[in-house]
CSV table of C-alpha atoms in Angstrom, one decimal:
chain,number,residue,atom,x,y,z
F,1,UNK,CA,-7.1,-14.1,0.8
F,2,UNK,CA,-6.5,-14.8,4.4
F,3,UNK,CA,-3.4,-17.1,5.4
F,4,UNK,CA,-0.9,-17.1,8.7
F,5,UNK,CA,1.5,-14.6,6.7
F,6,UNK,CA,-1.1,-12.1,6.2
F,7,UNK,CA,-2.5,-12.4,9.4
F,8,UNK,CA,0.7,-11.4,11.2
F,9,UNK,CA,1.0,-8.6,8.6
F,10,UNK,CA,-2.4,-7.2,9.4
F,11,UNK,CA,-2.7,-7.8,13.1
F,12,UNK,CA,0.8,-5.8,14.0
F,13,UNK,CA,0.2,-2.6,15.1
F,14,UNK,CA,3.1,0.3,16.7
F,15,UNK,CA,3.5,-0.6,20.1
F,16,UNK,CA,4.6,2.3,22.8
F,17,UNK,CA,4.0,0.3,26.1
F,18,UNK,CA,5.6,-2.5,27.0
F,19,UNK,CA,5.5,-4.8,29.8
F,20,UNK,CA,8.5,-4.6,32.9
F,21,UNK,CA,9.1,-8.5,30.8
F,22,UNK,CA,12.8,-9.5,29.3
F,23,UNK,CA,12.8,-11.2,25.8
F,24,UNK,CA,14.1,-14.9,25.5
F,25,UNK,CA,16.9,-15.1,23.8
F,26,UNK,CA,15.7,-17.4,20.7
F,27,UNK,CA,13.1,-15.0,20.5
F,28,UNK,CA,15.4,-11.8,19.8
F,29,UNK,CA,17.7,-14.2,18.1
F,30,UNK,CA,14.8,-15.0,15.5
F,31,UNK,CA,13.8,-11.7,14.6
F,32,UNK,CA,17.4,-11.0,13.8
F,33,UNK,CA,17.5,-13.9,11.8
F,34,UNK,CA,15.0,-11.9,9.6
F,35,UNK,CA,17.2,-9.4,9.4
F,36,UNK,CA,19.7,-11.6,7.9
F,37,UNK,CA,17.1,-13.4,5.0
F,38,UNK,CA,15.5,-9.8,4.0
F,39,UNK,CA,16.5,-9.1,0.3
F,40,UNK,CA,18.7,-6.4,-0.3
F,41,UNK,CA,20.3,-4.0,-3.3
F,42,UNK,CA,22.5,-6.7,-5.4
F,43,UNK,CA,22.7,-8.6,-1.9
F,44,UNK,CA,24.7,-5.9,-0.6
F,45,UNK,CA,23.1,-6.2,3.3
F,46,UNK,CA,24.4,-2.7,4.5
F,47,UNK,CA,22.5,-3.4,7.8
F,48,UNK,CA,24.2,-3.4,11.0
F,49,UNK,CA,22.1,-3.8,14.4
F,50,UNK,CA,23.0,-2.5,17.8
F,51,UNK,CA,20.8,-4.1,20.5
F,52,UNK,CA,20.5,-1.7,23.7
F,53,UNK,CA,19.5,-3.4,26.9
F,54,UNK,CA,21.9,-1.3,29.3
F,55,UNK,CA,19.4,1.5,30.8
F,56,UNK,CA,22.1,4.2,30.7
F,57,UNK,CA,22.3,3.9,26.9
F,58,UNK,CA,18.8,3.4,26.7
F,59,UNK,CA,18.5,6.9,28.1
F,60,UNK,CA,20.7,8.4,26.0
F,61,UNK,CA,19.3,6.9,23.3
F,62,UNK,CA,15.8,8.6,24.3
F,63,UNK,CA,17.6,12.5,25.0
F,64,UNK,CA,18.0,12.4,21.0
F,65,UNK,CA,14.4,12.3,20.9
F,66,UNK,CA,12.0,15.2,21.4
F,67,UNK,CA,10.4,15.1,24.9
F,68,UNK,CA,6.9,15.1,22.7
F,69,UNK,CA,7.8,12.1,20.6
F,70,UNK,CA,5.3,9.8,21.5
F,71,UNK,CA,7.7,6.5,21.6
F,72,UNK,CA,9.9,8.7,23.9
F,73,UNK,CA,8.7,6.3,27.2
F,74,UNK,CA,8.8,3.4,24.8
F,75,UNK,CA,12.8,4.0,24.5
F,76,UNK,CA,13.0,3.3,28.3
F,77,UNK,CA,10.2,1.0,29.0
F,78,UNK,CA,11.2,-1.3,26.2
F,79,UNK,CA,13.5,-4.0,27.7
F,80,UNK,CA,15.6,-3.3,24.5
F,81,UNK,CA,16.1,-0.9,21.5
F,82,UNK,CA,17.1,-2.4,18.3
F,83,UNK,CA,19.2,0.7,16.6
F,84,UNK,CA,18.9,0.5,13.0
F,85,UNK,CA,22.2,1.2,11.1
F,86,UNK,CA,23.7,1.5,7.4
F,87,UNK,CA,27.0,1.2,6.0
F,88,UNK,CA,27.0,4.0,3.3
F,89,UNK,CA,28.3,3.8,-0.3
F,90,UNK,CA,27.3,0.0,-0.8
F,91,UNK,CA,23.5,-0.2,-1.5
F,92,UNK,CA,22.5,1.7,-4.5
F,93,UNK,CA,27.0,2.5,-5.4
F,94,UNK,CA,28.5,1.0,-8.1
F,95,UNK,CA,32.2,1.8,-8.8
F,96,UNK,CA,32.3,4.4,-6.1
F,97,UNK,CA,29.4,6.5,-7.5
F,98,UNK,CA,25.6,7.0,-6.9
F,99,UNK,CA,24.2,4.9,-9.4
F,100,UNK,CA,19.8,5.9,-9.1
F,101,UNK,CA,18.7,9.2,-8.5
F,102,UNK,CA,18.7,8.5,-4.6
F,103,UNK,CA,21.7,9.7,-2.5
F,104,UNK,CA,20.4,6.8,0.1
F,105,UNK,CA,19.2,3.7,-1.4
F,106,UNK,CA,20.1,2.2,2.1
F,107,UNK,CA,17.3,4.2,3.5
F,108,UNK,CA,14.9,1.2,1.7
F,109,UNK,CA,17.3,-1.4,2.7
F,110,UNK,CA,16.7,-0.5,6.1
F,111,UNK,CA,13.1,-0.4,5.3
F,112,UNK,CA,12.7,-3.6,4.1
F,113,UNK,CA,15.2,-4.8,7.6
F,114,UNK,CA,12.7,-3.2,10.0
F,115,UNK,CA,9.5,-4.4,8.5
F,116,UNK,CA,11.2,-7.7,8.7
F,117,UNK,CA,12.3,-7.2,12.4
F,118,UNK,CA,8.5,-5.9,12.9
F,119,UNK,CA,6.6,-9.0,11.4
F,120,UNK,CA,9.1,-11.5,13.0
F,121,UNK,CA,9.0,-10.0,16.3
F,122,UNK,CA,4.9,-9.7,16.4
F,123,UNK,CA,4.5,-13.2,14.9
F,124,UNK,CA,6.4,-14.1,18.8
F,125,UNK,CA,4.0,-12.1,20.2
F,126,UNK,CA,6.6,-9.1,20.7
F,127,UNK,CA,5.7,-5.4,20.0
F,128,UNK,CA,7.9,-3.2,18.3
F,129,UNK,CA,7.5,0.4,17.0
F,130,UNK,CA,9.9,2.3,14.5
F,131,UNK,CA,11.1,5.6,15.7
F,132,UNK,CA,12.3,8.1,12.7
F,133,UNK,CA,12.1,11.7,14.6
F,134,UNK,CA,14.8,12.2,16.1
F,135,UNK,CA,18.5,13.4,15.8
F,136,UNK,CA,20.4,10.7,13.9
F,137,UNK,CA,24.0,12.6,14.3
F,138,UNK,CA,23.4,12.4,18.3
F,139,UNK,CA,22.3,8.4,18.1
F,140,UNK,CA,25.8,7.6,16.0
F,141,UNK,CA,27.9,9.0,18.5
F,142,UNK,CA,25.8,7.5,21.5
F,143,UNK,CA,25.9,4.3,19.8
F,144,UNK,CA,30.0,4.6,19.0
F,145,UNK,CA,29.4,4.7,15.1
F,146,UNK,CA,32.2,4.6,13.1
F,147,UNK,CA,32.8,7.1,10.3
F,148,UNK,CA,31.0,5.4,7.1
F,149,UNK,CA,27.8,4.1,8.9
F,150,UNK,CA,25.0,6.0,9.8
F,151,UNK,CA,21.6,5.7,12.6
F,152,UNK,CA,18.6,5.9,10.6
F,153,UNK,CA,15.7,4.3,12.9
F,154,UNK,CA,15.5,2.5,16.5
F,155,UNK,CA,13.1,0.3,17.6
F,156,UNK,CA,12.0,-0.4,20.5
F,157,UNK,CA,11.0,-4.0,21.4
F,158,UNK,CA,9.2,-6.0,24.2
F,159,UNK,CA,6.0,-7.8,25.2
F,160,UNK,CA,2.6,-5.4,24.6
F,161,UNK,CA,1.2,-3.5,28.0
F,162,UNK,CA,-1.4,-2.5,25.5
F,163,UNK,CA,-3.5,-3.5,22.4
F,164,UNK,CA,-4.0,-0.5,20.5
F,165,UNK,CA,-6.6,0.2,17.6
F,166,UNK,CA,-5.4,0.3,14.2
F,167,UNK,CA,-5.0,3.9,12.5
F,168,UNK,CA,-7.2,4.4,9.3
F,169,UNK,CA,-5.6,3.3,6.4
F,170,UNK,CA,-6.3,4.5,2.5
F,171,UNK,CA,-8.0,2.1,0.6
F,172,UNK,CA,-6.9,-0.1,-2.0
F,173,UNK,CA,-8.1,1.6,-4.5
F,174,UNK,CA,-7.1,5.0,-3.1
F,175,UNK,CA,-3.5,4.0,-4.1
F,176,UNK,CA,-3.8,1.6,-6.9
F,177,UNK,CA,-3.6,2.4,-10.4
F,178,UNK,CA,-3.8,0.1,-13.7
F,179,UNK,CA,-1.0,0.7,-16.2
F,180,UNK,CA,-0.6,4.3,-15.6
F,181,UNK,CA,-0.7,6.7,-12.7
A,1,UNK,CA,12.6,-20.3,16.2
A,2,UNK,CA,10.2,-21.3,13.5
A,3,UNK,CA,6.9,-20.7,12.5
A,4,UNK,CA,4.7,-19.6,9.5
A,5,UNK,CA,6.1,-15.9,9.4
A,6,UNK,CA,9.6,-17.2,9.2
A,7,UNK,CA,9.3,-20.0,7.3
A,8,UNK,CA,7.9,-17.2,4.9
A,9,UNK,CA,10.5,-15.1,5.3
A,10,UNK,CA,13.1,-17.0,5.0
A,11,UNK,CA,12.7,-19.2,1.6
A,12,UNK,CA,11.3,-16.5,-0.5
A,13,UNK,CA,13.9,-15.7,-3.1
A,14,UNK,CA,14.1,-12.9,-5.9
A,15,UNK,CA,12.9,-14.4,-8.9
A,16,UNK,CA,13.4,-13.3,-12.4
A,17,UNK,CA,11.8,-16.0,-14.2
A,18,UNK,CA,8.0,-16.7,-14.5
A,19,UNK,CA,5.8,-18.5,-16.0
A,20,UNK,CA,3.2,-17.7,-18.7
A,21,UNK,CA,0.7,-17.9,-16.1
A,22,UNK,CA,-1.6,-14.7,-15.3
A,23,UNK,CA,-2.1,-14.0,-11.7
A,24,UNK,CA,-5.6,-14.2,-9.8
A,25,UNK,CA,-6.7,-11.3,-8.9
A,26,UNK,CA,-7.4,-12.1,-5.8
A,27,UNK,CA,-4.1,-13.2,-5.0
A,28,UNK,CA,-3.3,-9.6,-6.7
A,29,UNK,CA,-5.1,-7.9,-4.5
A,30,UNK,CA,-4.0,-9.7,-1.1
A,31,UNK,CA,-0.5,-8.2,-2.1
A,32,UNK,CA,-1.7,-4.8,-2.7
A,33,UNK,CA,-3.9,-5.4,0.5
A,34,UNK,CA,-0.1,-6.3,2.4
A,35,UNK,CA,0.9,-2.5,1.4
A,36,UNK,CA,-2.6,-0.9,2.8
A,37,UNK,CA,-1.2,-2.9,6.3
A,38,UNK,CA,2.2,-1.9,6.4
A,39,UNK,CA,3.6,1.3,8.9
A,40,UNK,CA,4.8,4.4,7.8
A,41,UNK,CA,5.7,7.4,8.8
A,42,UNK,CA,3.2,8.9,11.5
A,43,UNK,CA,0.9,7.0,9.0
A,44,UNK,CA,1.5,8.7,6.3
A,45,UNK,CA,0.9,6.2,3.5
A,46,UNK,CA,2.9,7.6,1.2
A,47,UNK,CA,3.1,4.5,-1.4
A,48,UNK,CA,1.2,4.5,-4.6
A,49,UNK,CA,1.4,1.5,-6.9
A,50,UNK,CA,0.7,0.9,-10.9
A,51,UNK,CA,0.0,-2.5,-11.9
A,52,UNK,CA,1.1,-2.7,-15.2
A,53,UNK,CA,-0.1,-5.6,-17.3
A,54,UNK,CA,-0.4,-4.2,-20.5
A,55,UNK,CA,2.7,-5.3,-22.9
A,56,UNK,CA,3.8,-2.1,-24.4
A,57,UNK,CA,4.2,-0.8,-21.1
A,58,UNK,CA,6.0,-3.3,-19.6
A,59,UNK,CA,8.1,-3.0,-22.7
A,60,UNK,CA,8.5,0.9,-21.8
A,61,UNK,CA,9.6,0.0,-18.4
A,62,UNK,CA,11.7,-2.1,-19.6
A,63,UNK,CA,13.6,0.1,-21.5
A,64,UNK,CA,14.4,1.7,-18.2
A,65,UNK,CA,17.1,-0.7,-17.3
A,66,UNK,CA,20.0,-1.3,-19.0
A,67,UNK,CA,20.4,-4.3,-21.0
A,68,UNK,CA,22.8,-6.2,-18.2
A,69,UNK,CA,20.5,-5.9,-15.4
A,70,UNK,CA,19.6,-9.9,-14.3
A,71,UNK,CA,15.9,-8.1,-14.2
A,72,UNK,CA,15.6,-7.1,-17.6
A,73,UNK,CA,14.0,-10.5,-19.4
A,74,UNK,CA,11.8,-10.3,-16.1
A,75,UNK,CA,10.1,-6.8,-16.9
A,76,UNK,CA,8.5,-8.5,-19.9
A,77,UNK,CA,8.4,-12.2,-18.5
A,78,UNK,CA,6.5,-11.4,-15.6
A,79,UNK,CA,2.3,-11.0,-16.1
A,80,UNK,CA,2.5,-7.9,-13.9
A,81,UNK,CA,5.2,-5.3,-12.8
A,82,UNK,CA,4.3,-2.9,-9.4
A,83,UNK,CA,5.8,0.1,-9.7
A,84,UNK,CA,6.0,1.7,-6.7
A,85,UNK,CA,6.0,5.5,-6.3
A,86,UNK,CA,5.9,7.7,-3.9
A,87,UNK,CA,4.8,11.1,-2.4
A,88,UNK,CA,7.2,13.6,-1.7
A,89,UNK,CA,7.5,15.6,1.4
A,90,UNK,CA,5.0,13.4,3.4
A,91,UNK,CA,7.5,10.9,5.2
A,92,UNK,CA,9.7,12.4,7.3
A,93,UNK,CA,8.5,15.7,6.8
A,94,UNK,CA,7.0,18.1,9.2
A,95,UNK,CA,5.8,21.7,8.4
A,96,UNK,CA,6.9,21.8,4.9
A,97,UNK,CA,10.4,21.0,6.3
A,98,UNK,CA,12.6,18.2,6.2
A,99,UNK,CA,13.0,16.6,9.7
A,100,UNK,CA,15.3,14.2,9.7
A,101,UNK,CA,19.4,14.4,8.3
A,102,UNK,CA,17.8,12.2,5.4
A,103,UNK,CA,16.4,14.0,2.3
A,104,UNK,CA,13.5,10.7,1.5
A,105,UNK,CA,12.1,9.0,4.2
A,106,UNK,CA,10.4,7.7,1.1
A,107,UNK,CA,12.5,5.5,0.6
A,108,UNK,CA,12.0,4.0,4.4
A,109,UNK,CA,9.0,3.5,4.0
A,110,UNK,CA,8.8,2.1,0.3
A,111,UNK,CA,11.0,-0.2,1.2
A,112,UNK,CA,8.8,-1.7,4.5
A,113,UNK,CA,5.8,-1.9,1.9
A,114,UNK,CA,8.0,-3.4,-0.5
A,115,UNK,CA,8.9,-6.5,1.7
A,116,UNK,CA,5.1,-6.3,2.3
A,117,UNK,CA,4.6,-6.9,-1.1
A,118,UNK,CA,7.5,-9.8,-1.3
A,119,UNK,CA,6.4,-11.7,1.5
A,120,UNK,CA,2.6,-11.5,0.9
A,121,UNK,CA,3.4,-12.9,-2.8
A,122,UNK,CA,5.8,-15.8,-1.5
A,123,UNK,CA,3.4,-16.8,1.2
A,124,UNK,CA,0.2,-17.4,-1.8
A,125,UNK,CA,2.9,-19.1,-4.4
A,126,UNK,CA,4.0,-15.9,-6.2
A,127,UNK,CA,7.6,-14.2,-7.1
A,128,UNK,CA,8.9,-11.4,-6.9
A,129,UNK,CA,12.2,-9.4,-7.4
A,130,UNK,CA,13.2,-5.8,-6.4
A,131,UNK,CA,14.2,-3.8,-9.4
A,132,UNK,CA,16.2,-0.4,-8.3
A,133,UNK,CA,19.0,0.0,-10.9
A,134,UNK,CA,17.1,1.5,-13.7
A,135,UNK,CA,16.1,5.4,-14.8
A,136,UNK,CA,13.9,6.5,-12.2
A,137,UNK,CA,12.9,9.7,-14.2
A,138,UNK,CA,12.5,7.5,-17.5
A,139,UNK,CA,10.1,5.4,-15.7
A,140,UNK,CA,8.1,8.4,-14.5
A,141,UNK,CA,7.2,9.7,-17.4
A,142,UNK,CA,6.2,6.1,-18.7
A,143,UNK,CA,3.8,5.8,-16.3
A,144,UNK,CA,2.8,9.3,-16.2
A,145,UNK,CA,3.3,10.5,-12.7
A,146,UNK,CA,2.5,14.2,-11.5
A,147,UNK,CA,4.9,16.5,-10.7
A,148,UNK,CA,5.2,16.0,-6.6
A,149,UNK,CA,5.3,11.7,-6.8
A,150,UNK,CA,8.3,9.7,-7.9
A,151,UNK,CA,9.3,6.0,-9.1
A,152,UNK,CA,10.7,4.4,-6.6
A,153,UNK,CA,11.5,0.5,-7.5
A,154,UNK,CA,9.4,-1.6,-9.9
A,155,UNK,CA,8.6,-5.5,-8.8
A,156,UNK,CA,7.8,-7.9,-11.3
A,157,UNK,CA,5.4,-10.8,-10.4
A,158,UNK,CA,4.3,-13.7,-11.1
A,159,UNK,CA,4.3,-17.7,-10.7
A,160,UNK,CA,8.0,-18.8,-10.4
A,161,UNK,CA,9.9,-20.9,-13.4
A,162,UNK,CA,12.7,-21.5,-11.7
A,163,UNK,CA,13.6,-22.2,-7.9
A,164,UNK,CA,17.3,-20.1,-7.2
A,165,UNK,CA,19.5,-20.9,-4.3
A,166,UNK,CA,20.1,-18.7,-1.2
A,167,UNK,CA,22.7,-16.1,-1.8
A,168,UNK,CA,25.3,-16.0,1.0
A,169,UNK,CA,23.9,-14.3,4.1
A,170,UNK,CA,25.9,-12.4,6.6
A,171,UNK,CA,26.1,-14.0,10.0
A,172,UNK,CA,23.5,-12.5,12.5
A,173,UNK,CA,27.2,-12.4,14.8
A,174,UNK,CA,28.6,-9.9,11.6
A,175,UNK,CA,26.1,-7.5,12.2
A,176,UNK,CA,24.6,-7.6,15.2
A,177,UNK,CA,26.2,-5.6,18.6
A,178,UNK,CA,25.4,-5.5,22.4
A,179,UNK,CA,24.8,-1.9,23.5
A,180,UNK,CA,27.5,-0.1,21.2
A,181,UNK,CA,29.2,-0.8,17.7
């Protein structure tokens, strides 16, 4: 079934060029607003968002990636770089302890916050594309982390310079299963 | 600024009561459709999803959780629970090694297709609530995964019987920063 919401969904694609453009500031301030109403472990919202416009800590931003990452430009042509941190020991903790098998249930916080960011920003006609490969330790202390939080993804964000095809996907049916695997 | 996408996004609440109401499947399969579309790492697709309908399952699955979990009543309640699994070692990884500081990118990216899956079954009428504090390897077996795959989070679904306030949100101002923490 086709509606607005799935329209945005499908239509988004990761964006690596972006146009010499600033973003309005209700715009930027919307797509953190969907930050704020994304649903999160027992409402714990561990996100914290550092948004980069200075071009000095753009670049050092972009030295943590590899020179072959291919959203290394993006981290400099973007006119900002949303950088995607987690308070540790609240999502997934109970009592001080793990409480699932996952050391880092705010790894899928963060997940759910930056498809958020994503939809929000392309439903304004903004690009945006998740970086994941690169070293996290270097972002925290470019970034002035505190001890307890960690960098798991930046995202560059800006008006498209290109309209790129979508990659191939798996089908439906390649990934859906009735009752048991 | 609003629109469709944030209107969306921001009334759709976990819900943990439904209605004895079975779901159309073509309303089913625009949500599974809302995972094929999500990102992931260097397109990876690592999701898989069960849709379990059948009773004794859910019943299984249920057992998974402990009794005080506000999700319990909702494993049984719901016409349909997604379990979403993944594939381990695909996201994030890179040569048979791990790439990043983070041991699952799995989790990144089941948690993107999971707010797929919230927002596409808000936007056509449906609920939905993330279920993560239950026994991951319990659930496994139930559903029979391969060695190599693992249960992530399980998301009931169905037609809302109820119509929950907001929780508190964080102010955008708490967790938002300008170039450094």
């Amino acid at each position: 079934m086709e509606n607005e919401l799935m329209r945005v969904l499908k239509t988004r694609r990761s964006i690596r060029r972006f146009k010499d453009q600033p973003i309005e500031a209700d715009k930027l301030a919307t797509v953190l607003d969907a930050v704020r109403w994304s649903p999160s472990w027992a409402n714990t919202q561990c996100w914290e968002i550092i948004v980069v416009t200075d071009m000095a800590q753009k670049e050092k931003l972009q030295a943590t990636l590899a020179p072959k990452n291919p959203a290394t430009k993006a981290m400099v042509g973007a006119p900002a770089v949303l950088v995607v941190c987690g308070k540790e020991h609240a999502a997934g903790w109970y009592d001080g302890k793990q409480a699932t098998r996952f050391p880092d249930w705010l790894m899928f916080d963060l997940g759910i916050a930056s498809q958020s960011i994503g939809l929000a920003a392309h439903s304004l006609g903004l690009g945006t594309v998740i970086v994941g490969l690169f070293d996290q330790a270097g972002a925290d202390a470019v970034v002035g982390l505190p001890a307890g939080y960690q960098v798991v993804a930046m995202i560059p964000i800006g008006y498209p310079d290109n309209d790129p095809s979508a990659p191939k996907r798996r089908e439906v049916s390649d990934f859906s299963h009735q009752n048991t695997f």
